[in-house]
Amino acid sequence: MQIGSYTLKNKLIVAPMAGVTDRPFRQLCKRMGAAMAVSEMVSSNSLLYGSEKTRRRACHDGEVKPVSVQIAGADPVMMAQAARHNADQGAEIIDINMGCPAKKICNVMAGSALLKDENLVSRILDAVVQAVDIPVTLKIRTGWDTQHKNAITVARIAESAGIQALAIHGRTRACAYRGQAEYDTIAAVKTSIRIPIIANGDITTPEKARAVLEYTGADAVMIGRAAQGKPWIFRETDHYLTTGSFLPPPEVAEIQRVLIDHLYELYHFYGEYSGVRIARKHISWYTRGLAGSAAFRHAMNRLATVEEQLAATQQFFAELADQGRTLTYIDEEVIEA
């Protein structure tokens, strides 16, 4: 798949997720086989450029190319400024968020709320594309609600504006993350425009990735929540798409190594105080569905230092390793949620 001058190594992209796709997570997913990872969104509000959170989100030191940064906002001028700012900070692709269903984003007419105003969509896309000399991509939903699905219209606007690739989540804004994603709209968009299409929504297994690619004709798939605590899904999916066969599940020892390395990167990136607290949700994701994990997670939330967190994690996985070389999940539904 091609985005501007960048040729992706496969059809797998990490979805942007607020509070999740920071640099350590993006780098981990790329090491595990993802071709590209889109950053968590950065506000277009220029007053936030100086905040510690924004500076951290704009840090791409050592990141595997291409570096894709997502921006969010509702004002064309400010969105153009945000695009230039992030390009100056090392972004190689600018992604525009018109897919976030969160109320705090939609209440300021950003994210998927923009789908209500096609004229504003056009002005924002034109402004951002003209503001930078790097590729600009767009992420949308199928529409505002099930009675107002305008993804095809928005896709045509995007193509006319010079957008280089379009990611579509197979739900409306009103659906949030409830129910099942639908792929008919994505397939319809694919036949309506010529730019690359990335299918997103409920892609939780290698088999589902292949089924969605075949059904929609999309050029790539975007995986989000299924990668939380399971970054090897990219390696497994790439292998399956390439060979039609399944990789063996990762062994406990490898998962322990991956998680511990991830924790160290979080501590380094955020510092001990924030790093320990941010690490808790990742530890929870890595261990969900495992026997004894509920008590482990409850205890983990009371630990406040790097040393305590690492020791508890090492001990938990040592106990798992004594039970077998691979993990045994007591509730597979938890893993796919």
XYZ file of N, CA and C in Angstrom, residues 149-308:
480
model
N -25.882 8.232 6.724
C -24.586 7.692 6.335
C -24.124 8.398 5.065
N -23.095 9.209 5.215
C -22.617 10.007 4.079
C -21.144 9.741 3.771
N -20.685 8.537 4.087
C -19.266 8.226 3.891
C -18.841 8.359 2.434
N -19.706 7.989 1.502
C -19.340 8.094 0.086
C -19.145 9.549 -0.313
N -20.059 10.411 0.125
C -19.931 11.839 -0.193
C -18.651 12.415 0.406
N -18.397 12.098 1.672
C -17.197 12.614 2.335
C -15.944 12.060 1.662
N -15.987 10.806 1.254
C -14.836 10.201 0.576
C -14.520 10.920 -0.724
N -15.553 11.278 -1.463
C -15.335 12.004 -2.722
C -14.781 13.395 -2.463
N -15.254 14.041 -1.403
C -14.698 15.346 -1.006
C -13.210 15.185 -0.677
N -12.902 14.114 0.059
C -11.517 13.869 0.468
C -10.618 13.644 -0.739
N -11.080 12.845 -1.669
C -10.283 12.572 -2.860
C -10.040 13.852 -3.648
N -11.064 14.671 -3.784
C -10.925 15.941 -4.522
C -9.963 16.897 -3.830
N -9.916 16.826 -2.505
C -9.047 17.735 -1.747
C -7.585 17.310 -1.791
N -7.305 16.075 -2.208
C -5.923 15.608 -2.252
C -5.538 14.703 -1.103
N -6.533 14.202 -0.376
C -6.248 13.234 0.687
C -5.643 11.977 0.061
N -4.600 11.427 0.710
C -3.826 10.325 0.131
C -4.319 8.938 0.523
N -5.070 8.848 1.612
C -5.648 7.570 2.033
C -6.778 7.863 3.001
N -7.775 6.977 3.011
C -8.967 7.185 3.832
C -9.221 5.957 4.683
N -9.257 6.144 6.006
C -9.611 5.063 6.930
C -11.067 5.234 7.339
N -11.816 4.134 7.329
C -13.239 4.181 7.663
C -13.544 3.166 8.753
N -14.080 3.656 9.865
C -14.581 2.769 10.921
C -16.015 2.404 10.572
N -16.320 1.108 10.631
C -17.620 0.641 10.167
C -18.768 0.842 11.132
N -18.790 1.988 11.797
C -19.903 2.378 12.655
C -20.180 3.864 12.442
N -21.374 4.295 12.818
C -21.676 5.728 12.807
C -21.216 6.350 14.116
N -21.260 7.669 14.177
C -20.926 8.350 15.428
C -21.905 7.938 16.523
N -23.180 7.826 16.205
C -24.195 7.481 17.201
C -23.993 6.083 17.765
N -23.384 5.202 16.976
C -23.148 3.823 17.431
C -22.055 3.754 18.487
N -21.184 4.759 18.503
C -20.002 4.718 19.371
C -19.260 3.404 19.109
N -19.117 2.540 20.130
C -18.472 1.233 19.917
C -19.447 0.086 20.186
N -20.739 0.407 20.166
C -21.748 -0.617 20.436
C -22.086 -1.406 19.173
N -22.633 -2.604 19.379
C -23.067 -3.417 18.263
C -21.896 -3.891 17.414
N -22.211 -4.318 16.202
C -21.209 -4.847 15.292
C -20.863 -3.825 14.208
N -19.584 -3.763 13.866
C -19.187 -2.919 12.740
C -19.766 -3.506 11.459
N -20.142 -2.635 10.526
C -20.622 -3.119 9.217
C -19.627 -2.691 8.147
N -19.519 -3.536 7.133
C -18.486 -3.309 6.130
C -19.055 -3.015 4.744
N -20.393 -3.034 4.617
C -21.001 -2.722 3.319
C -20.668 -1.298 2.881
N -20.719 -0.357 3.845
C -20.421 1.036 3.506
C -18.975 1.186 3.057
N -18.073 0.494 3.734
C -16.660 0.561 3.350
C -16.472 0.016 1.941
N -17.139 -1.094 1.642
C -17.046 -1.673 0.294
C -17.592 -0.715 -0.750
N -18.687 -0.017 -0.413
C -19.278 0.934 -1.352
C -18.352 2.113 -1.603
N -17.692 2.578 -0.544
C -16.742 3.686 -0.704
C -15.577 3.254 -1.590
N -15.111 2.029 -1.394
C -13.962 1.539 -2.157
C -14.233 1.580 -3.662
N -15.473 1.289 -4.061
C -15.808 1.304 -5.490
C -16.090 2.707 -6.013
N -16.146 3.692 -5.098
C -16.535 5.052 -5.495
C -15.360 5.986 -5.704
N -14.192 5.652 -5.129
C -13.025 6.533 -5.234
C -11.791 5.694 -5.561
N -10.693 6.374 -5.883
C -9.478 5.665 -6.301
C -8.375 5.659 -5.251
N -8.471 6.501 -4.237
C -7.401 6.535 -3.238
C -7.500 5.303 -2.332
N -6.391 4.918 -1.672
C -6.402 3.729 -0.806
C -7.424 3.850 0.328
N -8.066 2.717 0.619
C -9.052 2.650 1.686
C -8.538 1.702 2.775
N -8.692 2.131 4.023
C -8.282 1.330 5.174
C -9.539 0.998 5.973
N -9.831 -0.291 6.126
C -11.021 -0.735 6.850
C -10.712 -0.875 8.333
N -11.649 -0.413 9.173
C -11.439 -0.391 10.618
C -12.738 -0.800 11.320
N -12.585 -1.464 12.464
C -13.744 -1.817 13.262
C -13.892 -3.307 13.480
N -13.739 -3.758 14.729
C -13.960 -5.155 15.119
C -13.032 -6.142 14.420
N -11.843 -5.712 14.048
C -10.881 -6.638 13.432
C -10.017 -7.191 14.562
N -10.357 -8.402 15.001
C -9.796 -8.953 16.228
C -8.946 -10.192 16.027
N -8.957 -10.767 14.838
C -8.205 -11.991 14.575
C -7.628 -11.938 13.165
N -6.624 -12.769 12.876
C -6.111 -12.841 11.505
C -7.193 -13.214 10.498
N -8.074 -14.149 10.874
C -9.133 -14.577 9.957
C -10.090 -13.426 9.660
N -10.396 -12.622 10.685
C -11.298 -11.496 10.480
C -10.645 -10.458 9.575
N -9.353 -10.246 9.733
C -8.645 -9.291 8.879
C -8.747 -9.703 7.415
N -8.508 -10.980 7.136
C -8.589 -11.439 5.746
C -10.017 -11.332 5.212
N -10.995 -11.697 6.041
C -12.389 -11.641 5.610
C -12.800 -10.210 5.271
N -12.382 -9.255 6.085
C -12.738 -7.854 5.847
C -12.044 -7.326 4.594
N -10.785 -7.676 4.419
C -10.071 -7.252 3.219
C -10.763 -7.798 1.962
N -11.146 -9.060 2.004
C -11.780 -9.669 0.837
C -13.176 -9.096 0.594
N -13.923 -8.863 1.650
C -15.301 -8.396 1.507
C -15.375 -6.950 1.020
N -14.497 -6.110 1.547
C -14.553 -4.680 1.231
C -13.696 -4.295 0.033
N -12.676 -5.105 -0.273
C -11.715 -4.704 -1.291
C -10.733 -3.659 -0.792
N -10.736 -3.419 0.529
C -9.865 -2.390 1.110
C -8.397 -2.721 0.873
N -7.582 -1.688 0.910
C -6.148 -1.836 0.683
C -5.399 -2.235 1.946
N -5.997 -1.986 3.100
C -5.366 -2.310 4.380
C -6.436 -2.362 5.450
N -6.063 -2.907 6.610
C -6.953 -2.885 7.761
C -6.264 -2.145 8.895
N -7.082 -1.569 9.759
C -6.604 -0.820 10.915
C -7.088 -1.543 12.168
N -6.140 -1.931 13.012
C -6.453 -2.683 14.229
C -6.196 -1.804 15.440
N -7.181 -1.742 16.336
C -7.057 -0.896 17.521
C -7.140 -1.686 18.805
N -8.357 -1.830 19.335
C -8.524 -2.415 20.662
C -7.987 -3.844 20.761
N -8.029 -4.589 19.676
C -7.542 -5.978 19.713
C -6.032 -6.067 19.938
N -5.324 -4.951 19.733
C -3.871 -4.941 19.940
C -3.493 -4.570 21.373
N -4.461 -4.147 22.159
C -4.176 -3.771 23.537
C -3.857 -5.021 24.349
N -2.632 -5.118 24.815
C -2.200 -6.297 25.545
C -1.899 -7.493 24.664
N -2.021 -7.311 23.366
C -1.774 -8.409 22.427
C -1.129 -7.858 21.153
N 0.000 -7.166 21.273
C 0.603 -6.522 20.098
C 1.071 -7.517 19.043
N 1.249 -8.779 19.445
C 1.676 -9.796 18.472
C 0.578 -10.129 17.469
N -0.607 -9.539 17.620
C -1.661 -9.756 16.628
C -1.208 -9.314 15.239
N -0.312 -8.325 15.175
C 0.172 -7.869 13.865
C 1.078 -8.914 13.221
N 1.943 -9.506 14.008
C 2.810 -10.571 13.501
C 1.980 -11.762 13.040
N 1.007 -12.144 13.858
C 0.166 -13.289 13.526
C -0.672 -13.029 12.272
N -1.202 -11.814 12.179
C -2.061 -11.489 11.040
C -1.263 -11.375 9.756
N -0.094 -10.760 9.818
C 0.748 -10.650 8.627
C 1.120 -12.036 8.116
N 1.470 -12.933 9.025
C 1.839 -14.295 8.631
C 0.648 -15.001 7.984
N -0.525 -14.840 8.565
C -1.717 -15.509 8.039
C -2.100 -14.966 6.663
N -2.033 -13.624 6.519
C -2.370 -13.037 5.217
C -1.381 -13.452 4.142
N -0.136 -13.660 4.536
C 0.916 -14.007 3.585
C 0.924 -15.485 3.228
N 0.693 -16.345 4.224
C 0.873 -17.784 4.021
C -0.409 -18.602 4.111
N -1.441 -18.042 4.768
C -2.662 -18.808 4.988
C -2.569 -19.763 6.157
N -1.454 -19.759 6.855
C -1.271 -20.631 8.017
C -1.117 -19.787 9.279
N -1.282 -20.445 10.426
C -1.226 -19.754 11.703
C 0.123 -19.926 12.378
N 0.615 -18.867 12.969
C 1.787 -18.976 13.827
C 1.386 -19.623 15.146
N 2.294 -20.328 15.796
C 1.986 -20.825 17.145
C 1.831 -19.637 18.097
N 1.021 -19.768 19.131
C 0.848 -18.652 20.068
C 2.160 -18.324 20.764
N 2.366 -17.090 21.146
C 3.608 -16.736 21.836
C 3.713 -17.475 23.167
N 4.923 -17.839 23.525
C 5.136 -18.523 24.795
C 5.141 -17.529 25.946
N 4.885 -18.041 27.129
C 4.826 -17.187 28.321
C 6.110 -16.371 28.466
N 7.250 -17.009 28.217
C 8.537 -16.321 28.383
C 8.646 -15.123 27.448
N 8.160 -15.270 26.210
C 8.225 -14.149 25.278
C 7.273 -13.039 25.710
N 6.060 -13.393 26.101
C 5.106 -12.371 26.529
C 5.645 -11.621 27.733
N 6.259 -12.333 28.650
C 6.860 -11.684 29.810
C 7.930 -10.693 29.377
N 8.778 -11.108 28.434
C 9.832 -10.215 27.928
C 9.233 -8.982 27.270
N 8.223 -9.189 26.421
C 7.596 -8.080 25.709
C 6.991 -7.089 26.700
N 6.272 -7.608 27.685
C 5.624 -6.731 28.658
C 6.649 -5.969 29.498
N 7.672 -6.652 29.984
C 8.676 -5.978 30.811
C 9.388 -4.888 30.010
N 9.745 -5.199 28.770
C 10.374 -4.182 27.920
C 9.428 -2.996 27.716
N 8.148 -3.283 27.523
C 7.148 -2.221 27.346
C 7.083 -1.349 28.601
N 7.107 -1.988 29.770
C 7.052 -1.221 31.016
C 8.263 -0.292 31.147
N 9.439 -0.800 30.835
C 10.638 0.042 30.928
C 10.536 1.243 29.982
N 9.980 1.019 28.799
C 9.830 2.134 27.861
C 8.838 3.165 28.388
N 7.786 2.707 29.045
C 6.818 3.638 29.636
C 7.453 4.446 30.757
N 8.241 3.789 31.608
C 8.904 4.514 32.699
C 9.853 5.572 32.144
N 10.584 5.196 31.103
C 11.538 6.139 30.503
C 10.822 7.305 29.840
N 9.712 7.009 29.191
C 8.992 8.028 28.417
C 8.247 9.001 29.319
N 7.624 8.492 30.374
C 6.763 9.322 31.216
C 7.374 9.697 32.559
N 8.459 9.035 32.947
C 8.951 9.201 34.303
C 8.263 8.209 35.229
N 8.824 8.017 36.435
C 8.303 6.961 37.309
C 6.857 7.192 37.724
N 6.527 8.388 38.186
C 5.185 8.605 38.740
C 4.101 8.321 37.700
N 4.164 9.004 36.558
C 3.152 8.788 35.526
C 3.315 7.433 34.854
N 4.565 7.007 34.667
C 4.815 5.741 33.984
C 4.189 4.559 34.694
N 4.329 4.517 36.023
C 3.740 3.419 36.795
C 2.222 3.412 36.645
N 1.624 4.570 36.674
C 0.160 4.641 36.600
C -0.360 4.313 35.195
N 0.338 4.780 34.178
C -0.066 4.460 32.808
C 0.162 2.976 32.525
N 1.208 2.416 33.123
C 1.523 1.002 32.897
C 0.424 0.083 33.416
N -0.324 0.525 34.423
C -1.339 -0.352 35.024
C -2.353 -0.843 33.999
N -2.801 0.059 33.116
C -3.812 -0.375 32.149
C -3.218 -1.356 31.148
N -1.949 -1.161 30.789
C -1.314 -2.094 29.847
C -1.139 -3.464 30.503
N -0.720 -3.483 31.763
C -0.579 -4.757 32.481
C -1.941 -5.459 32.549
N -2.982 -4.693 32.777
C -4.333 -5.250 32.823
C -4.714 -5.885 31.496
N -4.378 -5.200 30.390
C -4.704 -5.733 29.063
C -3.914 -7.007 28.767
N -2.642 -7.036 29.148
C -1.819 -8.217 28.879
C -2.326 -9.438 29.642
N -2.955 -9.215 30.780
C -3.299 -10.342 31.661
C -4.791 -10.656 31.698
N -5.624 -9.922 30.979
C -7.062 -10.173 31.049
C -7.387 -11.571 30.519
N -8.315 -12.207 31.200
C -8.727 -13.543 30.790
C -7.868 -14.663 31.328
N -6.795 -14.337 32.072
C -5.919 -15.376 32.615
C -6.364 -15.768 34.018
N -6.200 -17.026 34.355
C -6.548 -17.490 35.694
C -5.756 -16.719 36.747
N -6.441 -16.204 37.739
C -5.793 -15.464 38.816
C -5.500 -14.016 38.506
N -5.862 -13.565 37.311
C -5.478 -12.208 36.913
C -6.291 -11.131 37.613
N -7.517 -11.427 38.004
C -8.333 -10.406 38.661
C -7.700 -9.959 39.971
N -7.276 -10.931 40.783
C -6.621 -10.597 42.048
C -5.290 -9.896 41.800
N -4.567 -10.339 40.786
C -3.281 -9.719 40.431
C -3.485 -8.257 40.048
N -4.481 -7.979 39.210
C -4.722 -6.601 38.778
C -5.172 -5.726 39.946
N -5.982 -6.266 40.813
C -6.438 -5.509 41.982
C -5.248 -5.102 42.845
N -4.333 -6.045 43.072
C -3.142 -5.736 43.862
C -2.232 -4.754 43.121
N -2.131 -4.912 41.798
C -1.272 -4.045 40.988
C -1.659 -2.582 41.119
N -2.945 -2.308 41.215
C -3.421 -0.924 41.278
C -3.035 -0.224 42.577
N -2.531 -0.970 43.547
C -2.106 -0.352 44.810
C -0.596 -0.153 44.880
N 0.117 -0.665 43.870
C 1.576 -0.524 43.866
C 1.967 0.811 43.253
N 2.913 1.506 43.885
C 3.205 2.886 43.480
C 4.620 3.104 42.960
N 5.454 2.080 42.969
C 6.835 2.279 42.524
C 7.175 1.329 41.378
N 8.198 1.699 40.628
C 8.681 0.861 39.541
C 9.098 -0.504 40.060
N 9.837 -0.508 41.169
C 10.361 -1.765 41.706
C 9.224 -2.714 42.085
N 8.194 -2.182 42.754
C 7.069 -3.023 43.169
C 6.305 -3.560 41.958
